[in-house]
Amino acid sequence: RKLSEISKIPVFHLDRCIWKENWVEAPSEEQEDCIKKILMQDRWVIEGFINPLAKEKLEQADLVLYLDYSGQQAFLGGFRRWWQCRGRMRPEMPAGCIEGFDWKYLMVMLKRLERPEIEEKISPYQNKTIRLKTPLETKNALTLRQNPI
């Protein structure tokens, strides 16, 4: 969101493509159609997990910001998000998607089980990928973007 605010480029949350009301997962075709519509825009910031349509998104992106945080940092971020939004909908979610506690999801974050898949998908695009290892690095990168030297 912050990058969208700074750059004045609209942000699109993949959760809106993946989830329908009340945490019903959209069929793959609907997810792909939703993402293709985003990619047809002149400018975009896409927030969320790299799949589906990873190749198309990465090919068309001018810049990839990979938040490659440690497992502990990802877990704490996920827990913090749950704590702040528990029992409510996050603004980027479809109707009825009330934030609930998901221990399994937090364990995926802690163990970084998604990392090998992400690494494989972004490896051909290293020339336009910025790997941010901590929330402080992310904050500093966004601050530089907002106030270039």
JSON list of C-alpha atoms in Angstrom, two decimals:
[
{"chain": "A", "resi": 1, "resn": "ARG", "atom": "CA", "xyz": [0.00, 0.00, 0.00]},
{"chain": "A", "resi": 2, "resn": "LYS", "atom": "CA", "xyz": [2.78, 2.37, 0.93]},
{"chain": "A", "resi": 3, "resn": "LEU", "atom": "CA", "xyz": [4.48, 1.91, -2.44]},
{"chain": "A", "resi": 4, "resn": "SER", "atom": "CA", "xyz": [1.18, 2.67, -4.17]},
{"chain": "A", "resi": 5, "resn": "GLU", "atom": "CA", "xyz": [0.74, 5.84, -2.10]},
{"chain": "A", "resi": 6, "resn": "ILE", "atom": "CA", "xyz": [4.27, 7.02, -2.87]},
{"chain": "A", "resi": 7, "resn": "SER", "atom": "CA", "xyz": [4.23, 6.21, -6.58]},
{"chain": "A", "resi": 8, "resn": "LYS", "atom": "CA", "xyz": [0.59, 7.13, -7.23]},
{"chain": "A", "resi": 9, "resn": "ILE", "atom": "CA", "xyz": [0.22, 3.77, -8.96]},
{"chain": "A", "resi": 10, "resn": "PRO", "atom": "CA", "xyz": [-2.90, 1.75, -8.08]},
{"chain": "A", "resi": 11, "resn": "VAL", "atom": "CA", "xyz": [-2.40, -1.28, -5.84]},
{"chain": "A", "resi": 12, "resn": "PHE", "atom": "CA", "xyz": [-4.16, -4.57, -6.52]},
{"chain": "A", "resi": 13, "resn": "HIS", "atom": "CA", "xyz": [-4.33, -7.21, -3.80]},
{"chain": "A", "resi": 14, "resn": "LEU", "atom": "CA", "xyz": [-4.13, -10.80, -5.02]},
{"chain": "A", "resi": 15, "resn": "ASP", "atom": "CA", "xyz": [-6.42, -11.86, -2.18]},
{"chain": "A", "resi": 16, "resn": "ARG", "atom": "CA", "xyz": [-9.25, -10.23, -4.15]},
{"chain": "A", "resi": 17, "resn": "CYS", "atom": "CA", "xyz": [-8.48, -12.52, -7.08]},
{"chain": "A", "resi": 18, "resn": "ILE", "atom": "CA", "xyz": [-7.99, -15.68, -5.03]},
{"chain": "A", "resi": 19, "resn": "TRP", "atom": "CA", "xyz": [-10.84, -15.40, -2.51]},
{"chain": "A", "resi": 20, "resn": "LYS", "atom": "CA", "xyz": [-14.56, -14.91, -2.96]},
{"chain": "A", "resi": 21, "resn": "GLU", "atom": "CA", "xyz": [-16.99, -14.07, -0.19]},
{"chain": "A", "resi": 22, "resn": "ASN", "atom": "CA", "xyz": [-16.63, -16.00, 3.07]},
{"chain": "A", "resi": 23, "resn": "TRP", "atom": "CA", "xyz": [-13.23, -17.50, 2.24]},
{"chain": "A", "resi": 24, "resn": "VAL", "atom": "CA", "xyz": [-14.44, -19.51, -0.75]},
{"chain": "A", "resi": 25, "resn": "GLU", "atom": "CA", "xyz": [-11.49, -19.97, -3.08]},
{"chain": "A", "resi": 26, "resn": "ALA", "atom": "CA", "xyz": [-12.17, -18.79, -6.62]},
{"chain": "A", "resi": 27, "resn": "PRO", "atom": "CA", "xyz": [-11.68, -21.37, -9.37]},
{"chain": "A", "resi": 28, "resn": "SER", "atom": "CA", "xyz": [-8.28, -21.17, -11.10]},
{"chain": "A", "resi": 29, "resn": "GLU", "atom": "CA", "xyz": [-9.81, -19.74, -14.28]},
{"chain": "A", "resi": 30, "resn": "GLU", "atom": "CA", "xyz": [-11.42, -16.87, -12.34]},
{"chain": "A", "resi": 31, "resn": "GLN", "atom": "CA", "xyz": [-8.15, -16.15, -10.54]},
{"chain": "A", "resi": 32, "resn": "GLU", "atom": "CA", "xyz": [-6.28, -16.04, -13.83]},
{"chain": "A", "resi": 33, "resn": "ASP", "atom": "CA", "xyz": [-8.91, -13.81, -15.48]},
{"chain": "A", "resi": 34, "resn": "CYS", "atom": "CA", "xyz": [-8.75, -11.40, -12.54]},
{"chain": "A", "resi": 35, "resn": "ILE", "atom": "CA", "xyz": [-4.96, -11.19, -12.71]},
{"chain": "A", "resi": 36, "resn": "LYS", "atom": "CA", "xyz": [-4.99, -10.78, -16.51]},
{"chain": "A", "resi": 37, "resn": "LYS", "atom": "CA", "xyz": [-7.32, -7.79, -16.09]},
{"chain": "A", "resi": 38, "resn": "ILE", "atom": "CA", "xyz": [-4.85, -6.25, -13.65]},
{"chain": "A", "resi": 39, "resn": "LEU", "atom": "CA", "xyz": [-1.95, -6.84, -16.03]},
{"chain": "A", "resi": 40, "resn": "MET", "atom": "CA", "xyz": [-3.86, -5.06, -18.81]},
{"chain": "A", "resi": 41, "resn": "GLN", "atom": "CA", "xyz": [-3.75, -1.84, -16.80]},
{"chain": "A", "resi": 42, "resn": "ASP", "atom": "CA", "xyz": [-1.11, 0.71, -17.78]},
{"chain": "A", "resi": 43, "resn": "ARG", "atom": "CA", "xyz": [0.39, 0.79, -14.30]},
{"chain": "A", "resi": 44, "resn": "TRP", "atom": "CA", "xyz": [0.00, -1.44, -11.25]},
{"chain": "A", "resi": 45, "resn": "VAL", "atom": "CA", "xyz": [1.42, -2.57, -7.97]},
{"chain": "A", "resi": 46, "resn": "ILE", "atom": "CA", "xyz": [0.45, -6.15, -7.17]},
{"chain": "A", "resi": 47, "resn": "GLU", "atom": "CA", "xyz": [0.59, -7.23, -3.54]},
{"chain": "A", "resi": 48, "resn": "GLY", "atom": "CA", "xyz": [0.52, -10.87, -2.58]},
{"chain": "A", "resi": 49, "resn": "PHE", "atom": "CA", "xyz": [1.96, -14.30, -3.15]},
{"chain": "A", "resi": 50, "resn": "ILE", "atom": "CA", "xyz": [3.67, -14.82, -6.49]},
{"chain": "A", "resi": 51, "resn": "ASN", "atom": "CA", "xyz": [1.31, -17.47, -7.89]},
{"chain": "A", "resi": 52, "resn": "PRO", "atom": "CA", "xyz": [-0.87, -17.82, -9.95]},
{"chain": "A", "resi": 53, "resn": "LEU", "atom": "CA", "xyz": [0.40, -16.46, -13.29]},
{"chain": "A", "resi": 54, "resn": "ALA", "atom": "CA", "xyz": [3.82, -15.78, -11.81]},
{"chain": "A", "resi": 55, "resn": "LYS", "atom": "CA", "xyz": [5.61, -15.70, -15.15]},
{"chain": "A", "resi": 56, "resn": "GLU", "atom": "CA", "xyz": [3.25, -13.16, -16.71]},
{"chain": "A", "resi": 57, "resn": "LYS", "atom": "CA", "xyz": [3.40, -10.85, -13.68]},
{"chain": "A", "resi": 58, "resn": "LEU", "atom": "CA", "xyz": [7.17, -11.06, -13.40]},
{"chain": "A", "resi": 59, "resn": "GLU", "atom": "CA", "xyz": [7.74, -10.52, -17.13]},
{"chain": "A", "resi": 60, "resn": "GLN", "atom": "CA", "xyz": [5.58, -7.41, -17.18]},
{"chain": "A", "resi": 61, "resn": "ALA", "atom": "CA", "xyz": [6.84, -5.94, -13.90]},
{"chain": "A", "resi": 62, "resn": "ASP", "atom": "CA", "xyz": [9.32, -3.07, -14.03]},
{"chain": "A", "resi": 63, "resn": "LEU", "atom": "CA", "xyz": [10.43, -3.89, -10.50]},
{"chain": "A", "resi": 64, "resn": "VAL", "atom": "CA", "xyz": [9.95, -6.82, -8.11]},
{"chain": "A", "resi": 65, "resn": "LEU", "atom": "CA", "xyz": [10.19, -6.16, -4.38]},
{"chain": "A", "resi": 66, "resn": "TYR", "atom": "CA", "xyz": [10.75, -9.48, -2.65]},
{"chain": "A", "resi": 67, "resn": "LEU", "atom": "CA", "xyz": [10.15, -9.29, 1.09]},
{"chain": "A", "resi": 68, "resn": "ASP", "atom": "CA", "xyz": [12.54, -12.10, 1.96]},
{"chain": "A", "resi": 69, "resn": "TYR", "atom": "CA", "xyz": [12.14, -11.86, 5.72]},
{"chain": "A", "resi": 70, "resn": "SER", "atom": "CA", "xyz": [13.30, -14.50, 8.17]},
{"chain": "A", "resi": 71, "resn": "GLY", "atom": "CA", "xyz": [10.79, -17.09, 9.28]},
{"chain": "A", "resi": 72, "resn": "GLN", "atom": "CA", "xyz": [10.52, -15.47, 12.69]},
{"chain": "A", "resi": 73, "resn": "GLN", "atom": "CA", "xyz": [9.89, -12.03, 11.17]},
{"chain": "A", "resi": 74, "resn": "ALA", "atom": "CA", "xyz": [7.28, -13.41, 8.76]},
{"chain": "A", "resi": 75, "resn": "PHE", "atom": "CA", "xyz": [5.59, -15.27, 11.61]},
{"chain": "A", "resi": 76, "resn": "LEU", "atom": "CA", "xyz": [5.54, -12.15, 13.80]},
{"chain": "A", "resi": 77, "resn": "GLY", "atom": "CA", "xyz": [4.14, -10.09, 10.92]},
{"chain": "A", "resi": 78, "resn": "GLY", "atom": "CA", "xyz": [1.41, -12.65, 10.29]},
{"chain": "A", "resi": 79, "resn": "PHE", "atom": "CA", "xyz": [0.58, -12.84, 13.98]},
{"chain": "A", "resi": 80, "resn": "ARG", "atom": "CA", "xyz": [0.52, -9.03, 14.26]},
{"chain": "A", "resi": 81, "resn": "ARG", "atom": "CA", "xyz": [-1.82, -8.80, 11.27]},
{"chain": "A", "resi": 82, "resn": "TRP", "atom": "CA", "xyz": [-4.15, -11.36, 12.85]},
{"chain": "A", "resi": 83, "resn": "TRP", "atom": "CA", "xyz": [-4.06, -9.55, 16.19]},
{"chain": "A", "resi": 84, "resn": "GLN", "atom": "CA", "xyz": [-4.85, -6.16, 14.64]},
{"chain": "A", "resi": 85, "resn": "CYS", "atom": "CA", "xyz": [-7.62, -7.51, 12.39]},
{"chain": "A", "resi": 86, "resn": "ARG", "atom": "CA", "xyz": [-9.00, -10.43, 14.42]},
{"chain": "A", "resi": 87, "resn": "GLY", "atom": "CA", "xyz": [-12.73, -10.81, 14.07]},
{"chain": "A", "resi": 88, "resn": "ARG", "atom": "CA", "xyz": [-12.88, -8.18, 11.32]},
{"chain": "A", "resi": 89, "resn": "MET", "atom": "CA", "xyz": [-12.34, -7.96, 7.58]},
{"chain": "A", "resi": 90, "resn": "ARG", "atom": "CA", "xyz": [-9.08, -6.57, 6.30]},
{"chain": "A", "resi": 91, "resn": "PRO", "atom": "CA", "xyz": [-9.79, -3.73, 3.85]},
{"chain": "A", "resi": 92, "resn": "GLU", "atom": "CA", "xyz": [-8.34, -5.63, 0.89]},
{"chain": "A", "resi": 93, "resn": "MET", "atom": "CA", "xyz": [-10.48, -8.74, 1.42]},
{"chain": "A", "resi": 94, "resn": "PRO", "atom": "CA", "xyz": [-13.80, -9.66, -0.19]},
{"chain": "A", "resi": 95, "resn": "ALA", "atom": "CA", "xyz": [-17.00, -9.50, 1.85]},
{"chain": "A", "resi": 96, "resn": "GLY", "atom": "CA", "xyz": [-17.34, -12.03, 4.64]},
{"chain": "A", "resi": 97, "resn": "CYS", "atom": "CA", "xyz": [-13.64, -12.87, 4.86]},
{"chain": "A", "resi": 98, "resn": "ILE", "atom": "CA", "xyz": [-13.29, -12.32, 8.59]},
{"chain": "A", "resi": 99, "resn": "GLU", "atom": "CA", "xyz": [-9.74, -12.57, 9.89]},
{"chain": "A", "resi": 100, "resn": "GLY", "atom": "CA", "xyz": [-9.36, -15.70, 11.97]},
{"chain": "A", "resi": 101, "resn": "PHE", "atom": "CA", "xyz": [-6.46, -17.44, 13.62]},
{"chain": "A", "resi": 102, "resn": "ASP", "atom": "CA", "xyz": [-4.76, -19.95, 11.31]},
{"chain": "A", "resi": 103, "resn": "TRP", "atom": "CA", "xyz": [-1.97, -21.82, 13.06]},
{"chain": "A", "resi": 104, "resn": "LYS", "atom": "CA", "xyz": [-1.11, -23.81, 9.92]},
{"chain": "A", "resi": 105, "resn": "TYR", "atom": "CA", "xyz": [-0.62, -20.61, 7.89]},
{"chain": "A", "resi": 106, "resn": "LEU", "atom": "CA", "xyz": [1.59, -19.14, 10.61]},
{"chain": "A", "resi": 107, "resn": "MET", "atom": "CA", "xyz": [3.71, -22.31, 10.60]},
{"chain": "A", "resi": 108, "resn": "VAL", "atom": "CA", "xyz": [4.18, -21.99, 6.83]},
{"chain": "A", "resi": 109, "resn": "MET", "atom": "CA", "xyz": [5.43, -18.46, 7.47]},
{"chain": "A", "resi": 110, "resn": "LEU", "atom": "CA", "xyz": [7.71, -19.54, 10.32]},
{"chain": "A", "resi": 111, "resn": "LYS", "atom": "CA", "xyz": [9.27, -22.36, 8.32]},
{"chain": "A", "resi": 112, "resn": "ARG", "atom": "CA", "xyz": [9.22, -20.27, 5.09]},
{"chain": "A", "resi": 113, "resn": "LEU", "atom": "CA", "xyz": [7.82, -23.26, 3.20]},
{"chain": "A", "resi": 114, "resn": "GLU", "atom": "CA", "xyz": [6.91, -21.02, 0.25]},
{"chain": "A", "resi": 115, "resn": "ARG", "atom": "CA", "xyz": [10.50, -19.78, -0.21]},
{"chain": "A", "resi": 116, "resn": "PRO", "atom": "CA", "xyz": [11.74, -22.48, -2.66]},
{"chain": "A", "resi": 117, "resn": "GLU", "atom": "CA", "xyz": [8.80, -21.84, -4.98]},
{"chain": "A", "resi": 118, "resn": "ILE", "atom": "CA", "xyz": [9.31, -18.07, -4.86]},
{"chain": "A", "resi": 119, "resn": "GLU", "atom": "CA", "xyz": [13.05, -18.41, -5.45]},
{"chain": "A", "resi": 120, "resn": "GLU", "atom": "CA", "xyz": [12.41, -20.62, -8.48]},
{"chain": "A", "resi": 121, "resn": "LYS", "atom": "CA", "xyz": [9.86, -18.19, -9.94]},
{"chain": "A", "resi": 122, "resn": "ILE", "atom": "CA", "xyz": [11.95, -15.02, -9.50]},
{"chain": "A", "resi": 123, "resn": "SER", "atom": "CA", "xyz": [15.35, -16.49, -10.48]},
{"chain": "A", "resi": 124, "resn": "PRO", "atom": "CA", "xyz": [15.07, -15.43, -14.17]},
{"chain": "A", "resi": 125, "resn": "TYR", "atom": "CA", "xyz": [14.21, -11.87, -13.06]},
{"chain": "A", "resi": 126, "resn": "GLN", "atom": "CA", "xyz": [17.07, -11.11, -10.67]},
{"chain": "A", "resi": 127, "resn": "ASN", "atom": "CA", "xyz": [18.03, -8.06, -12.74]},
{"chain": "A", "resi": 128, "resn": "LYS", "atom": "CA", "xyz": [14.81, -6.31, -11.67]},
{"chain": "A", "resi": 129, "resn": "THR", "atom": "CA", "xyz": [14.36, -7.83, -8.21]},
{"chain": "A", "resi": 130, "resn": "ILE", "atom": "CA", "xyz": [15.18, -6.02, -5.00]},
{"chain": "A", "resi": 131, "resn": "ARG", "atom": "CA", "xyz": [15.45, -8.44, -2.09]},
{"chain": "A", "resi": 132, "resn": "LEU", "atom": "CA", "xyz": [14.51, -6.82, 1.21]},
{"chain": "A", "resi": 133, "resn": "LYS", "atom": "CA", "xyz": [15.53, -8.89, 4.23]},
{"chain": "A", "resi": 134, "resn": "THR", "atom": "CA", "xyz": [13.99, -6.91, 7.10]},
{"chain": "A", "resi": 135, "resn": "PRO", "atom": "CA", "xyz": [11.10, -4.53, 7.72]},
{"chain": "A", "resi": 136, "resn": "LEU", "atom": "CA", "xyz": [13.70, -1.79, 8.30]},
{"chain": "A", "resi": 137, "resn": "GLU", "atom": "CA", "xyz": [15.20, -2.39, 4.84]},
{"chain": "A", "resi": 138, "resn": "THR", "atom": "CA", "xyz": [11.70, -2.19, 3.39]},
{"chain": "A", "resi": 139, "resn": "LYS", "atom": "CA", "xyz": [10.97, 1.04, 5.24]},
{"chain": "A", "resi": 140, "resn": "ASN", "atom": "CA", "xyz": [14.27, 2.54, 4.09]},
{"chain": "A", "resi": 141, "resn": "ALA", "atom": "CA", "xyz": [13.68, 1.50, 0.47]},
{"chain": "A", "resi": 142, "resn": "LEU", "atom": "CA", "xyz": [10.23, 3.09, 0.49]},
{"chain": "A", "resi": 143, "resn": "THR", "atom": "CA", "xyz": [11.60, 6.22, 2.16]},
{"chain": "A", "resi": 144, "resn": "LEU", "atom": "CA", "xyz": [14.24, 6.52, -0.58]},
{"chain": "A", "resi": 145, "resn": "ARG", "atom": "CA", "xyz": [11.56, 6.04, -3.20]},
{"chain": "A", "resi": 146, "resn": "GLN", "atom": "CA", "xyz": [9.51, 8.80, -1.58]},
{"chain": "A", "resi": 147, "resn": "ASN", "atom": "CA", "xyz": [12.46, 11.18, -1.08]},
{"chain": "A", "resi": 148, "resn": "PRO", "atom": "CA", "xyz": [15.05, 10.40, -3.79]},
{"chain": "A", "resi": 149, "resn": "ILE", "atom": "CA", "xyz": [18.51, 11.84, -3.19]}
]
